[in-house]
Amino acid sequence: MARTQTHDRRSRRRRTQNPEDTTKQPPTARASTPSVRPPDTRPIRVGQKLPLTLGGLATGGEAVARVEGFVVFVERGAPGDEALVAITEVHKNWARGRIVALREPSANRVEPRCPVYATCGGCQLQHLSDAAQQEARTTIVREALRSIGHLGNAHAISAAQPSAAQPSAQEEHAHEATVRPCRATESWGYRNKMQLVAGLHGTLGLYRHHTHKVVPLAHCAIAHPLANRILTATTRLLAEYGWSAYDEQSRQGLLRHVLTRIATTPPGSASNVAPAALVALVATSPDLPAVGEFARRLTELVPEVHGIVLNLNPHNTNVILGTQTLLVRCADHIVETVRGVSFRLDATSFFQVNSTGLATMADLVMEALEPLPGDHVVDAYCGVGALALLVAPHVGRVTGLESHEGAVEDARQNANLNRTANVSFMCGPVEEMLGKVPNVDSIILDPPRKGCAPSVLETIAAMKIERVVYVSCNPATLARDLSHLVTLGYCIRSVQPLDMFGQTSHVECVVRIDRDQPRNQTTASENSPQQWPD
């Protein structure tokens, strides 16, 4: 059965560089003017070992130190560490290093639970206490708002006060109070989705830091317990069946990944009902020897596996899933329930990897929205409709906007599954679709890491939407977009960081933003049609 390619909205922005100037000089000019390299003024070089005092964490989870003002990012560092650091990279304005000796460990340090934490790239913060992790996330968000968004006092800045973009010390202090302490959710055993890489000799694992070398795993501390049982059983079977692992260099081999998806709370589950799982074997060819027998034995070893599928990805790419998925055994999907709302999930569906965290996020969104029963809410970048369906019982109408056709199809199926009649979904880029939606009271923005296009924010202002709730997974683009909304006449009311991905450097935020001047409820936006689109 064919399915669509994964529609992960949280994908990375590719960086590009302008090519060097290759304009040729006349031969006489080259002969008469020898090239002179400017002196290297950087205070450090690769291979040096320096005693450093480590400060706070940067967005990627690395600790920050300085040498004569030159920034050094230190992997696995903790704020307050006194460490001997070996410099591994030196760039124009920054360097990276690794700790070779801890002279005085920080009080924030704890012993990591994972035996391969030092090499595995899955986690970045297991060496920090939970309290230190939450403090670091709060600081990362606050610093992004200050240094990137130039938001000193978010309450005071408005379009009428452009000079406030450079805050005074008093304004900065006032603004810091608007960023609440990071809210924690489950920090261990929470991941309902694991995408493990096939390694040599039937092993499964994750990539080593900054490489594509596989670190074999016997257990993952942040994975759901059922995912770890499936890991154990699958590894045992792979050793027996001998499927070759795909090699990126030679482009040879059959098995690329094993994806496990867990429904932590299936529909109608009581506390003593086991979760359900879907397993996807990602291969370069449908000709996996004895794949049907493999699937049967896996379901016998782990009865909670309710379905096994084969996803085909024969391409030379770092994208995990291909565009075709075949049913091997039982079902091709599972159903997860969050706050009483059910979601149909197949191998390619985008869904938050922390189900408990999604419930907390939905609570924070509702708190920020403060909706009235008759409100019309837009959920922009809605994906499979998670927030739209969780908000729908509390408002008059929800319109979801999403550019990925597969996600819109899933969202509509989820609406039908829940018999939710007051939700509709429109497929297309948000920047093109938003202006077509009439009479909007509030909007939820949940964009990918690259944030919102400026035109989306400008359309919100033109439509005079009174309340914006911005759900962000990237503090840098959040700060940029909040700054733009402020210039368009909006005020930042609250910023709530949320730890959805314990032991990693990621942080989500739920931000409430209000329009300075409420619009006339009897006047529709000039840019909005009066009839719903077909």
PDB file of C-alpha atoms in Angstrom, residues 5 44 58 78 114 196 238 286 397 412 430 468:
ATOM      1  CA  GLN A   5       6.785  10.756   2.009  1.00  0.00           C
ATOM      2  CA  ILE A  44      44.045  30.114  19.212  1.00  0.00           C
ATOM      3  CA  ALA A  58      24.499  28.054  23.243  1.00  0.00           C
ATOM      4  CA  ALA A  78      28.551  22.483  31.795  1.00  0.00           C
ATOM      5  CA  CYS A 114      23.438   6.226  28.879  1.00  0.00           C
ATOM      6  CA  LEU A 196      17.404   3.694  14.107  1.00  0.00           C
ATOM      7  CA  LEU A 238      18.549  -9.228  12.269  1.00  0.00           C
ATOM      8  CA  PRO A 286      11.212  -4.880  -1.701  1.00  0.00           C
ATOM      9  CA  ARG A 397     -14.659  27.097  14.180  1.00  0.00           C
ATOM     10  CA  ARG A 412      -8.978  15.369   7.394  1.00  0.00           C
ATOM     11  CA  VAL A 430       0.272  29.744   4.440  1.00  0.00           C
ATOM     12  CA  VAL A 468      -1.537  35.423  17.888  1.00  0.00           C
TER      13      VAL A 468
END
